[in-house]
mmCIF file of C-alpha atoms in Angstrom:
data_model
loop_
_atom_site.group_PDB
_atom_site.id
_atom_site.type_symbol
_atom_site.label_atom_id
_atom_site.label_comp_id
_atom_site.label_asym_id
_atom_site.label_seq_id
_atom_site.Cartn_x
_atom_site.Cartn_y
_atom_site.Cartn_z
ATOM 1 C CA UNK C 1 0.000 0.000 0.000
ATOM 2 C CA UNK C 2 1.527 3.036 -1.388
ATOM 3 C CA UNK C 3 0.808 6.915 -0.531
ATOM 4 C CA UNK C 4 -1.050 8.099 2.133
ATOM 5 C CA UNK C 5 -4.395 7.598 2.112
ATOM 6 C CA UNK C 6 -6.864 4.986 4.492
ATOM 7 C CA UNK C 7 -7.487 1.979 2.952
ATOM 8 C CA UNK C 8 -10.632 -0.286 3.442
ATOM 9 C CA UNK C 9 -8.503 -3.015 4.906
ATOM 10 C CA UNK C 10 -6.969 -0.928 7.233
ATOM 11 C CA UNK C 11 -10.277 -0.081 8.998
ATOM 12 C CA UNK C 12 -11.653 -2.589 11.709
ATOM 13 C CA UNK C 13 -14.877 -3.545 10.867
ATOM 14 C CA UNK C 14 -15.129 -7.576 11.777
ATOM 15 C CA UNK C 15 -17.759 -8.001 14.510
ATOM 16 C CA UNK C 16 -15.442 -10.803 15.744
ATOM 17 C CA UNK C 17 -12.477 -9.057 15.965
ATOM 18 C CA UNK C 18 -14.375 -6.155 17.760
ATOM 19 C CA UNK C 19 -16.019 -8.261 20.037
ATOM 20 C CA UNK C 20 -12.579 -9.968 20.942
ATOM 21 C CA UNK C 21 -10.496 -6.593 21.547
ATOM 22 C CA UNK C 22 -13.131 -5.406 23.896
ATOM 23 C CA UNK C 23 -13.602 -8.407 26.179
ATOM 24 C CA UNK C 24 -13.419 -8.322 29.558
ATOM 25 C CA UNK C 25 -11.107 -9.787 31.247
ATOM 26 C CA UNK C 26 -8.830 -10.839 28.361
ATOM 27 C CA UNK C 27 -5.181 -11.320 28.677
ATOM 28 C CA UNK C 28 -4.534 -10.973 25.087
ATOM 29 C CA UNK C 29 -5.480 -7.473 25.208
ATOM 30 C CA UNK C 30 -3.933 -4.413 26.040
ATOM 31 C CA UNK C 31 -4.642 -0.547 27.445
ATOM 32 C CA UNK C 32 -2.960 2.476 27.227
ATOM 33 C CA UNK C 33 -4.079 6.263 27.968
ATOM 34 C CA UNK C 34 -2.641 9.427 26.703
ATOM 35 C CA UNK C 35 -5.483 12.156 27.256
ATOM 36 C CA UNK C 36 -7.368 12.347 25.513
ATOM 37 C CA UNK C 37 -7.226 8.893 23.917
ATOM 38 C CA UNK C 38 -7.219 5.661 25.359
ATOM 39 C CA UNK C 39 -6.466 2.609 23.385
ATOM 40 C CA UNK C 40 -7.063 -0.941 23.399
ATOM 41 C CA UNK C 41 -5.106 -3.375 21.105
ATOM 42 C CA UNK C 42 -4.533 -6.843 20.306
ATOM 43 C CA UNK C 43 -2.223 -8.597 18.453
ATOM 44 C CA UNK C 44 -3.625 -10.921 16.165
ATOM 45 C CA UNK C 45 -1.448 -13.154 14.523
ATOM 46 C CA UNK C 46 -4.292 -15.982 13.031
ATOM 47 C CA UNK C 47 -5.346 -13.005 10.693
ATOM 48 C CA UNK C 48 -4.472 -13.685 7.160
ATOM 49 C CA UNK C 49 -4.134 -10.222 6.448
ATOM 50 C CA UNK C 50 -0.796 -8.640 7.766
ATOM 51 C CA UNK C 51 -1.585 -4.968 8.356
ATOM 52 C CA UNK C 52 -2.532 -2.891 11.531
ATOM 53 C CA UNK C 53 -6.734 -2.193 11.763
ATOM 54 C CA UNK C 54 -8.278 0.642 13.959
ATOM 55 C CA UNK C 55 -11.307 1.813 14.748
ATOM 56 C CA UNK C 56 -12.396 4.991 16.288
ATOM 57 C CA UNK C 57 -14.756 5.272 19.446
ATOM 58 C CA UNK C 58 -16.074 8.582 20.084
ATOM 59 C CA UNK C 59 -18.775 8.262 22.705
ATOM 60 C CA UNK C 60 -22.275 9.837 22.864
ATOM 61 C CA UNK C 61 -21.673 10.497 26.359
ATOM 62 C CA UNK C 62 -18.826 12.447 26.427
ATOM 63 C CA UNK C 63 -19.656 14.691 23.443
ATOM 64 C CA UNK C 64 -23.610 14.637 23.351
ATOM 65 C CA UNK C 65 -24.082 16.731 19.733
ATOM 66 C CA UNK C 66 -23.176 14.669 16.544
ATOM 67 C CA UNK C 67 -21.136 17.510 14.863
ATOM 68 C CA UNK C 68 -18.716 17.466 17.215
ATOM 69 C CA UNK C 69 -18.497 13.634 17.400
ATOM 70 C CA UNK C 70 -17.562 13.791 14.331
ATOM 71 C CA UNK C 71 -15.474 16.343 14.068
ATOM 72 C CA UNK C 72 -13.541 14.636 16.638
ATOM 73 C CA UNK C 73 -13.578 11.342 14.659
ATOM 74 C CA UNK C 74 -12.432 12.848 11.757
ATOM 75 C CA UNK C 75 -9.437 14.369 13.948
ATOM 76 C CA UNK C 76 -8.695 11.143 15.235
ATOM 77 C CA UNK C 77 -8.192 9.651 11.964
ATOM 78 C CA UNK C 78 -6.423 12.302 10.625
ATOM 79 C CA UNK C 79 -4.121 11.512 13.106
ATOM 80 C CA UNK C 80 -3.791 8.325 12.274
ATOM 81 C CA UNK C 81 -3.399 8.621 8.558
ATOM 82 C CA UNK C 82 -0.333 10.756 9.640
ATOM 83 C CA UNK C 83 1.198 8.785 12.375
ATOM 84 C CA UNK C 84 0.455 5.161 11.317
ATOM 85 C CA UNK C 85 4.681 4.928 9.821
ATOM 86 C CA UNK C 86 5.518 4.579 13.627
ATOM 87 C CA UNK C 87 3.620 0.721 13.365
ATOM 88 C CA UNK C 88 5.228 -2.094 11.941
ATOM 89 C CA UNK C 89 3.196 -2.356 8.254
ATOM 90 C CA UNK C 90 3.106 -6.342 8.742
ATOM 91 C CA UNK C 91 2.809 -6.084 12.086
ATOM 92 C CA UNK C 92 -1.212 -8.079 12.894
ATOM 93 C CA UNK C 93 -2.629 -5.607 15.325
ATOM 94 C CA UNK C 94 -5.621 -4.289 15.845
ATOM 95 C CA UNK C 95 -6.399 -1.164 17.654
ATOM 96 C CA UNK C 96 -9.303 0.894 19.197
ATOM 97 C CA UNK C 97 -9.188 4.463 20.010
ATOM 98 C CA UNK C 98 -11.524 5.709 22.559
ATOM 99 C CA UNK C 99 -11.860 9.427 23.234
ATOM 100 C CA UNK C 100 -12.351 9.770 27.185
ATOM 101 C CA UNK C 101 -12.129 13.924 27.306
ATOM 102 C CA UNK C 102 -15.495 15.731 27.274
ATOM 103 C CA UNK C 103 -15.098 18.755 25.398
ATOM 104 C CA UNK C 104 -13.595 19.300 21.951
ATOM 105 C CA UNK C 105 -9.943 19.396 22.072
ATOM 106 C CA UNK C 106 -7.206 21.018 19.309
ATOM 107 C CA UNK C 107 -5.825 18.853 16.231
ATOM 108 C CA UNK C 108 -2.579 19.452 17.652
ATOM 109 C CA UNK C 109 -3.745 17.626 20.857
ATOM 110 C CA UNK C 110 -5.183 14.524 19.437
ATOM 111 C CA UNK C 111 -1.927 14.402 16.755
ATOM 112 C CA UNK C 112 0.763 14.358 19.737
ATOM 113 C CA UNK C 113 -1.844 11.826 22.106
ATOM 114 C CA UNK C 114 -1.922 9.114 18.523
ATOM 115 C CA UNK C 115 1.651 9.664 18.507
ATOM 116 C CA UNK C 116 2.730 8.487 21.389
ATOM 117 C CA UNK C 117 0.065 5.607 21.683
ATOM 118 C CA UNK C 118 1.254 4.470 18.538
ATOM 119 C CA UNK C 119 5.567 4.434 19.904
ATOM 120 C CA UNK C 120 3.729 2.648 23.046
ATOM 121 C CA UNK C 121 2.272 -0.302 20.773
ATOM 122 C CA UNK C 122 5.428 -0.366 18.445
ATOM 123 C CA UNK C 123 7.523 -0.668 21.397
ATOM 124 C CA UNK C 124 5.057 -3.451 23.203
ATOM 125 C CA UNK C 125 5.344 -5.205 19.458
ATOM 126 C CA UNK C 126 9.271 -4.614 19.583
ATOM 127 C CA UNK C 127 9.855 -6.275 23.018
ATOM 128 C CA UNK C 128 7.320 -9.616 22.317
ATOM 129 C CA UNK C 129 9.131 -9.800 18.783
ATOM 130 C CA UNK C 130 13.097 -9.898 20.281
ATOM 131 C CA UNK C 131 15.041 -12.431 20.253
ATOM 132 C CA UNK C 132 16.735 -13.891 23.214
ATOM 133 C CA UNK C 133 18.901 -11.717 25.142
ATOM 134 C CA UNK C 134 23.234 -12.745 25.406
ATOM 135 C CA UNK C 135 22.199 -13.560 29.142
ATOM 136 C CA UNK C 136 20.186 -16.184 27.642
ATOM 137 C CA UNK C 137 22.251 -17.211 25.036
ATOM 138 C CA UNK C 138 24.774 -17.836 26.906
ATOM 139 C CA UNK C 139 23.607 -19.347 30.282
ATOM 140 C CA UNK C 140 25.236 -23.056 30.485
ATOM 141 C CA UNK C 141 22.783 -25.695 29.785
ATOM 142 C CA UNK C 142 21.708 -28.135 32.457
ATOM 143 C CA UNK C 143 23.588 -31.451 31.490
ATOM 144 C CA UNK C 144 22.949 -35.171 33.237
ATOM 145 C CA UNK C 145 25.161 -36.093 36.096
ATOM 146 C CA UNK C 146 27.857 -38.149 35.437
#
């Protein structure tokens, strides 16, 4: 996928998948909150398709008049658009964005919040992904007594 705009396969639309990153009490899932997002994702890796998925959550109760839901949704993914380099492009994740603040907040805001949730998930993706450490490597085996 070349340039910059969102393609259909990068959106999160499965009711499955959904259902699975927002289940409660599941290990496989993780939070992360940088106001005024918070974000839930999940690696998937039984997907066949190898690209990160979002969705974005703007909720009726926080921001009760639908302009400004979405204008905020349209911020969010915006955002996104711009900042999605910082992910891994065959990295299987999917992610949710939820807006917790309860007034409308600057671009700039919601850019710099995406931005950092997106290092956060790199980073979480990074540290599952490496390989054993020298410690590791090199630690003597455990042999058979002689």
């Amino acid at each position: 996928m070349k340039g910059l705009r969102l393609y259909k396969i990068e959106k999160l639309c499965s009711e499955t998948a959904i259902s699975r990153l927002f289940s409660r009490g599941s290990r496989e899932v993780s939070t992360s909150l940088v106001y005024p997002l918070r974000l839930a994702w999940r690696v998937d890796r039984e997907r066949s398709v190898e690209c990160p998925r979002f969705l974005v959550s703007i909720p009726k109760k926080r921001l009760r008049h639908a302009v400004d839901r979405v204008k905020m949704r349209r911020r969010v993914r915006e955002a996104y658009r711009l900042s999605r380099h910082l992910l891994d492009r065959e990295l299987p994740v999917d992610l949710a964005f939820i807006y917790v603040a309860d007034e409308i907040l600057p671009y700039d805001r919601v850019l710099s919040s995406v931005r950092r949730l997106l290092t956060r998930v790199a980073d979480a993706a990074a540290d599952d992904n490496s390989p054993a450490t020298d410690a590791e490597a090199s630690s003597p085996s455990t042999t058979a007594p002689k």
